[in-house]
Amino acid sequence: MKKSILFLSVLGLALSPVTSLASSNKQSDENKITSQLQSYFDTELSSIENKDKDSLQDLRNMFDNDNKEVQEIVDYEIERAKFLIDSHNEDGTKINGFKNKIDIKNIEVKGDTANVTLSLTQNIEYSFLKDTFENEIDHKVELINQNGEWLIVKDEYMDNLKELFDVGTDFKRLGKETVSLEQTKEENIPQTWAEKRAKIERTGEVSMFKIPGDRWDGYSASDREDAVYYAKKYTDSSNTTSTSNYNNSQFKAYGDTDCQNFVSQAIWYGLGGRDSSTKDYPMRSDWWANKKGETSTWNWTGTKYFYKFITRNDSNDDYGIQGGASSSPKLIEAGDFIYVPGHVMFVTRVDDDNNNDKTDYEEIYISAHTNNQKNKNLKALYGGASPSKLDMEFMLIYGNKWNEEE
C-alpha cells in the first residue's frame, strides 16, 4: 500500500508540470485573442476618429485573407468606416476621443480554432453631443491560429447601421437614389411649427364634418407625453432583441421584428388606447393588434405599411391615424417617429441645444425595439452618418380621424 501511494505521488508530481503548461498555454492564447480583438475594434474606430482611410488597411492583417468569405467581411468593415469618414467630412462631424471596453463572456479554444462571445461597450465623444455617447454591442467572433497568430474569420454583431446596411452593401451608392415610399412632395408637409399645429388642431377646416359623426382628435402635447412615457417604460438599452423588459402583456412580441409593433403601441397609448382586447380607441378595423398576435392587416406591424397608412390617410383625409413624411427633421418632436428602410424608431426626446426654434438631426433621441434602445441619440446610433445617406425620413403624427358610427 505504501508503495502504491508513493507511486501515485510521484506520478502526480510528474504530471503537474504538464497540467501547468497546458493551463499556461490556454491563458496565453486567451490573452493573444483578447489583444487581437482589442486592436481590431480600436483600429477601426481610431481610423474614423482621425479620418484616416489608409490606416483601415491595417485591419486586413487581423483577418484570414486566404478565405474569400472572410475577405468580404473585412471589406465590409473597411468600406463602412470609409462611408462614415465621408459623412463626417461632409457635415463637419468629429470624434474627439473614444474608449472601447471588451467584456469577454466566453472563450472556447479547440486546437487552432477559437470561438468568442463578448460585449463591446463603446464610449465616444462626438462633437455634436455634450455628453459621451455609450453603446453596447454583442459580438460572436471566430478566429483561427496561423503560425502562432490568431486571425479573425467571422464577426457576427448587429448595430443600427449594420441592420440597415449589412455585408454586401455598396456604400458608394448610398444616398444617391433616395425615393420616398409615397413620392411625398415637400410642399404638402408643414414647413413651420404654426403649420404643423394647424394640421394637428385642424383649425379652419370644415370638410371633415360633411359626414355625420365625423370626429378629429389632434395629437396633443399631453398625448405625446403619454406616448413617450409608454415607449420608455417598455424598452431598454440592451441593443438586443431580448423581450425581458417588454412587452405590454396586452400585445404579442414579434421577436426580432418588433419595431413597428412598438411604435404603433406608443401612438395608440398616446391617443388614449388602454385595452387591446376590446380594440380600444384609436384602434380600428384596419389598424389593431392584441396579445394573440391577431390583426387583419399589416398596418400595425409592418414599417412600410404603417408609413403608407398614415400618409395616405392624410393625403385623402381618410379615417385613422394621419401623418406626413419629411426629409427634414426641423419639425420633429417627442411623440413622432423615424423611418429608415425596414426599421422605425420612436422619438422620446428632443433637445433644442442651439435655441434655433427648430429640431436639428443631432438633437433627436429615440427609443426602439429590435434592436432595443432607450433614449439614445439618433445620429450617434448611426455612427454620425447623415440622414440623406441613410434614406431616413422624419415622420410627423397629426392625429386621428374617426366616426362615431364605426
XYZ file of C-alpha atoms in Angstrom:
406
model
C 0.000 0.000 0.000
C 2.822 2.382 0.875
C 4.448 1.624 -2.485
C 1.162 2.426 -4.293
C 0.792 5.726 -2.501
C 4.399 6.593 -3.251
C 3.893 5.707 -6.936
C 0.778 7.886 -7.228
C 2.539 10.769 -5.530
C 5.461 10.547 -7.933
C 3.059 10.290 -10.896
C 1.180 13.360 -9.689
C 4.385 15.316 -9.428
C 5.356 14.210 -12.930
C 2.031 15.253 -14.445
C 1.830 18.563 -12.587
C 4.195 20.433 -14.952
C 2.213 19.124 -17.941
C -1.071 20.364 -16.492
C 0.502 23.654 -15.565
C 1.927 24.042 -19.080
C -1.469 23.352 -20.693
C -3.111 25.905 -18.426
C -0.378 28.401 -19.225
C -0.773 27.857 -22.974
C -4.546 28.314 -22.704
C -4.093 31.569 -20.805
C -1.535 32.718 -23.367
C -3.966 32.001 -26.227
C -6.789 33.820 -24.474
C -4.561 36.842 -23.886
C -3.489 36.890 -27.539
C -7.094 36.596 -28.702
C -8.269 39.391 -26.420
C -5.396 41.601 -27.561
C -6.188 40.931 -31.216
C -9.840 41.805 -30.742
C -8.976 44.986 -28.861
C -6.677 46.017 -31.726
C -9.419 45.249 -34.245
C -12.030 47.433 -32.565
C -9.576 50.224 -31.742
C -8.057 50.355 -35.232
C -11.412 50.767 -36.933
C -12.702 53.478 -34.602
C -9.345 55.265 -34.462
C -9.293 55.465 -38.272
C -12.733 57.070 -38.225
C -11.670 59.458 -35.459
C -8.578 60.540 -37.416
C -10.403 60.361 -40.764
C -7.519 58.209 -41.975
C -8.718 55.818 -44.665
C -5.239 54.418 -45.298
C -4.914 53.058 -41.770
C -8.033 50.969 -42.309
C -5.925 48.624 -44.409
C -4.284 47.512 -41.153
C -7.487 45.592 -40.474
C -6.549 43.128 -43.205
C -3.597 41.935 -41.133
C -6.026 40.851 -38.419
C -8.131 38.621 -40.687
C -7.544 35.363 -42.569
C -7.098 36.809 -46.043
C -6.831 33.382 -47.690
C -10.575 32.915 -47.290
C -12.848 34.703 -49.788
C -15.792 34.892 -47.366
C -13.529 36.408 -44.741
C -12.326 38.990 -47.259
C -15.940 40.052 -47.768
C -16.242 40.664 -44.022
C -13.117 42.809 -43.770
C -14.058 44.643 -46.989
C -17.384 45.477 -45.379
C -15.752 46.870 -42.243
C -13.336 48.982 -44.295
C -15.995 50.358 -46.661
C -18.364 51.005 -43.768
C -15.672 53.033 -41.971
C -14.888 54.975 -45.171
C -18.593 55.725 -45.542
C -18.657 57.216 -42.041
C -15.487 59.217 -42.663
C -17.011 60.716 -45.827
C -20.220 61.508 -43.998
C -18.312 63.174 -41.157
C -16.311 65.233 -43.640
C -19.486 66.437 -45.348
C -21.148 67.869 -42.232
C -18.132 68.584 -40.035
C -18.750 65.808 -37.504
C -15.736 64.928 -35.362
C -14.869 62.242 -32.854
C -12.885 63.866 -30.056
C -11.978 60.674 -28.232
C -13.207 57.158 -27.571
C -12.784 54.095 -25.410
C -13.589 50.527 -26.390
C -14.128 48.191 -23.462
C -14.317 44.452 -24.122
C -16.185 42.218 -21.708
C -15.385 38.614 -22.621
C -18.332 36.362 -21.890
C -16.733 33.138 -23.074
C -13.646 31.913 -24.953
C -13.617 28.366 -26.246
C -10.303 27.230 -27.746
C -10.173 23.899 -29.564
C -6.880 23.274 -31.284
C -6.345 26.036 -33.833
C -9.911 27.370 -33.628
C -11.390 29.759 -31.102
C -14.945 30.998 -30.573
C -15.515 34.120 -28.509
C -18.680 35.772 -27.237
C -18.185 39.293 -25.939
C -19.865 42.565 -25.195
C -18.225 45.668 -26.646
C -19.023 48.915 -24.840
C -18.109 51.977 -26.874
C -17.814 55.390 -25.254
C -17.483 58.000 -27.991
C -17.105 61.755 -27.663
C -18.905 63.188 -30.689
C -18.528 66.859 -31.476
C -22.306 67.275 -31.727
C -23.007 65.908 -28.236
C -22.402 67.420 -24.822
C -22.250 64.016 -23.162
C -20.260 60.933 -24.092
C -22.277 58.517 -26.205
C -22.304 54.967 -24.843
C -23.432 51.950 -26.802
C -23.140 48.244 -26.038
C -22.890 45.698 -28.863
C -22.726 41.919 -28.539
C -20.266 40.098 -30.821
C -19.689 36.456 -31.676
C -16.207 36.115 -33.123
C -14.446 33.103 -34.621
C -10.654 33.007 -35.005
C -8.073 30.562 -36.294
C -4.446 30.147 -35.301
C -1.960 30.516 -38.141
C 1.706 30.206 -37.202
C 1.028 31.337 -33.665
C -1.126 34.325 -34.649
C -4.864 34.406 -34.033
C -6.732 35.727 -37.096
C -10.408 36.660 -37.317
C -12.587 34.654 -39.699
C -16.046 35.729 -38.538
C -17.577 38.602 -36.574
C -21.316 38.412 -36.017
C -22.915 41.502 -34.482
C -25.765 43.912 -35.097
C -25.983 47.652 -34.612
C -28.274 50.233 -36.226
C -26.022 50.855 -39.204
C -25.458 47.162 -39.935
C -29.155 46.454 -39.535
C -29.717 48.911 -42.362
C -26.611 48.144 -44.457
C -25.228 44.643 -43.980
C -22.319 42.793 -45.628
C -22.506 43.225 -49.407
C -23.692 46.842 -49.284
C -22.287 49.161 -51.947
C -21.620 52.120 -49.667
C -20.578 54.331 -52.584
C -24.145 54.368 -53.897
C -25.856 55.252 -50.649
C -27.833 58.465 -50.589
C -27.852 58.817 -54.377
C -31.234 57.243 -55.072
C -33.334 58.261 -52.087
C -37.009 57.945 -53.014
C -39.957 58.363 -50.645
C -42.397 55.464 -50.483
C -45.200 57.828 -51.380
C -43.239 60.265 -53.520
C -44.361 62.822 -50.944
C -43.997 66.365 -52.168
C -42.362 68.575 -49.586
C -44.889 71.340 -50.219
C -47.593 69.069 -48.748
C -45.646 68.847 -45.497
C -45.809 71.599 -42.849
C -42.811 73.887 -43.040
C -43.276 75.785 -39.792
C -44.407 74.940 -36.264
C -47.536 77.025 -36.860
C -48.391 74.962 -39.929
C -47.844 71.718 -38.011
C -50.055 72.925 -35.148
C -52.746 73.777 -37.692
C -52.564 70.222 -39.079
C -52.855 68.813 -35.571
C -55.684 71.089 -34.470
C -57.398 71.127 -37.891
C -58.015 74.834 -37.487
C -60.078 76.447 -40.203
C -61.219 73.117 -41.688
C -64.866 72.083 -42.082
C -64.610 69.406 -44.792
C -64.165 66.626 -42.266
C -67.587 67.298 -40.767
C -69.512 66.703 -44.004
C -70.301 63.162 -42.840
C -72.404 62.982 -39.668
C -70.464 61.606 -36.734
C -67.013 62.514 -38.068
C -64.563 63.479 -35.352
C -60.928 64.563 -35.171
C -58.573 64.102 -32.231
C -55.354 66.037 -32.625
C -52.143 64.516 -31.272
C -51.757 66.994 -28.419
C -48.818 67.758 -26.143
C -50.323 65.636 -23.345
C -50.922 62.784 -25.816
C -47.276 62.930 -26.782
C -46.212 62.861 -23.141
C -48.287 59.710 -22.607
C -46.804 58.096 -25.707
C -43.252 58.892 -24.577
C -43.992 57.501 -21.106
C -45.181 54.257 -22.678
C -42.211 53.979 -25.037
C -39.639 54.461 -22.290
C -41.439 52.024 -19.999
C -41.444 49.141 -22.473
C -37.897 49.035 -23.777
C -34.273 49.045 -22.600
C -30.817 49.999 -23.850
C -29.500 46.471 -24.321
C -29.171 46.759 -28.135
C -30.576 43.220 -28.296
C -33.847 41.594 -29.287
C -34.491 40.490 -25.703
C -38.102 40.867 -24.540
C -37.246 40.807 -20.823
C -38.137 44.487 -20.325
C -41.248 44.454 -22.515
C -43.907 43.744 -23.803
C -47.111 45.194 -22.501
C -48.928 41.922 -21.773
C -51.781 43.130 -23.983
C -49.654 42.616 -27.086
C -47.641 39.858 -28.682
C -43.912 40.484 -29.085
C -42.666 39.762 -32.602
C -39.160 38.539 -31.807
C -36.555 40.350 -33.891
C -39.162 42.240 -35.973
C -40.968 44.145 -33.245
C -40.056 47.736 -34.131
C -43.311 48.811 -35.801
C -45.411 46.941 -33.246
C -43.670 49.037 -30.586
C -44.214 52.365 -32.414
C -47.878 51.539 -33.056
C -48.390 50.726 -29.382
C -46.853 54.014 -28.249
C -49.024 56.089 -30.608
C -52.123 54.067 -29.643
C -51.450 54.655 -25.942
C -50.718 58.334 -26.511
C -54.081 58.841 -28.195
C -55.880 57.163 -25.324
C -55.729 53.432 -26.037
C -55.749 51.259 -22.931
C -57.449 47.917 -23.683
C -56.397 45.956 -26.773
C -58.821 43.103 -26.061
C -61.749 45.341 -26.992
C -59.868 47.059 -29.833
C -59.962 50.160 -27.691
C -59.897 53.531 -29.457
C -57.995 54.600 -31.501
C -57.798 51.067 -32.908
C -59.993 50.415 -35.928
C -60.668 47.589 -38.355
C -57.563 48.335 -40.424
C -55.188 49.168 -37.536
C -55.294 46.925 -34.482
C -53.485 44.123 -32.652
C -53.772 42.070 -29.445
C -51.848 39.664 -27.233
C -52.646 36.731 -29.542
C -50.954 38.455 -32.442
C -54.241 38.711 -34.295
C -54.668 41.501 -36.821
C -56.453 41.952 -40.128
C -53.763 43.960 -41.936
C -50.027 44.672 -41.807
C -50.669 48.309 -40.891
C -49.958 47.728 -37.196
C -46.754 45.684 -37.528
C -45.260 46.470 -40.959
C -42.989 49.502 -41.311
C -43.802 50.370 -44.917
C -47.473 49.521 -44.405
C -47.860 51.905 -41.459
C -45.926 54.531 -43.415
C -48.379 54.249 -46.314
C -51.370 54.001 -43.976
C -50.771 57.318 -42.223
C -49.540 59.292 -45.237
C -52.417 58.162 -47.461
C -54.893 58.898 -44.690
C -53.519 62.424 -44.566
C -53.476 62.921 -48.338
C -57.026 61.607 -48.772
C -58.363 62.777 -45.416
C -59.313 59.162 -44.633
C -60.174 57.643 -41.265
C -57.375 56.526 -38.982
C -54.012 57.914 -37.880
C -52.824 60.741 -40.130
C -49.236 61.831 -40.603
C -46.610 63.013 -43.049
C -43.106 62.082 -44.161
C -40.449 64.789 -44.334
C -36.850 64.734 -45.464
C -36.128 67.403 -42.840
C -36.053 66.905 -39.054
C -36.926 70.528 -38.313
C -40.484 69.850 -37.062
C -39.835 66.555 -35.307
C -40.870 66.481 -31.647
C -41.290 63.843 -28.970
C -44.138 61.539 -29.983
C -43.229 61.454 -33.679
C -41.101 58.676 -35.185
C -38.214 57.980 -37.529
C -38.337 55.753 -40.607
C -35.457 54.056 -42.400
C -35.998 51.161 -44.823
C -37.104 48.191 -42.722
C -36.944 49.914 -39.353
C -38.734 52.555 -37.279
C -37.821 54.292 -34.026
C -39.978 56.350 -31.676
C -38.870 59.876 -30.734
C -38.777 60.172 -26.950
C -36.713 63.337 -26.542
C -35.652 66.422 -28.484
C -33.102 68.941 -27.219
C -33.003 72.369 -28.861
C -29.419 72.868 -27.751
C -28.751 75.830 -30.020
C -32.107 77.544 -29.346
C -32.836 77.973 -33.052
C -36.523 77.012 -32.644
C -36.239 74.010 -34.915
C -35.152 70.430 -34.464
C -31.725 69.506 -35.752
C -30.808 65.911 -36.573
C -28.303 65.624 -33.738
C -30.909 66.812 -31.198
C -33.180 63.779 -31.644
C -33.256 60.897 -29.161
C -35.149 57.682 -29.853
C -36.424 54.560 -28.146
C -36.970 51.373 -30.101
C -37.399 47.622 -30.237
C -35.244 45.183 -32.184
C -32.740 46.255 -31.551
C -33.722 47.675 -28.180
C -32.764 51.273 -27.474
C -33.892 53.718 -24.803
C -33.465 57.469 -25.192
C -30.407 57.116 -27.444
C -29.124 59.881 -29.702
C -30.277 59.108 -33.242
C -27.269 60.470 -35.113
C -24.797 58.733 -32.832
C -26.614 55.403 -33.212
C -25.823 55.581 -36.926
C -22.200 56.484 -36.339
C -22.720 60.114 -37.287
C -23.963 59.278 -40.799
C -26.209 61.894 -42.412
C -29.952 61.252 -42.942
C -29.755 61.508 -46.733
C -27.242 58.661 -46.860
C -29.498 56.513 -44.688
C -32.699 57.070 -46.707
C -34.084 58.410 -43.436
C -37.461 60.107 -43.207
C -38.882 62.086 -40.315
C -42.467 61.047 -39.663
C -44.878 63.639 -38.273
C -48.026 62.456 -36.493
C -51.008 64.837 -36.683
C -53.885 62.960 -35.074
C -56.734 60.517 -35.633
C -59.906 60.862 -37.695
C -62.833 58.648 -36.757
C -66.586 58.406 -36.909
C -68.937 57.867 -34.008
C -70.961 55.343 -36.018
C -67.991 52.957 -36.566
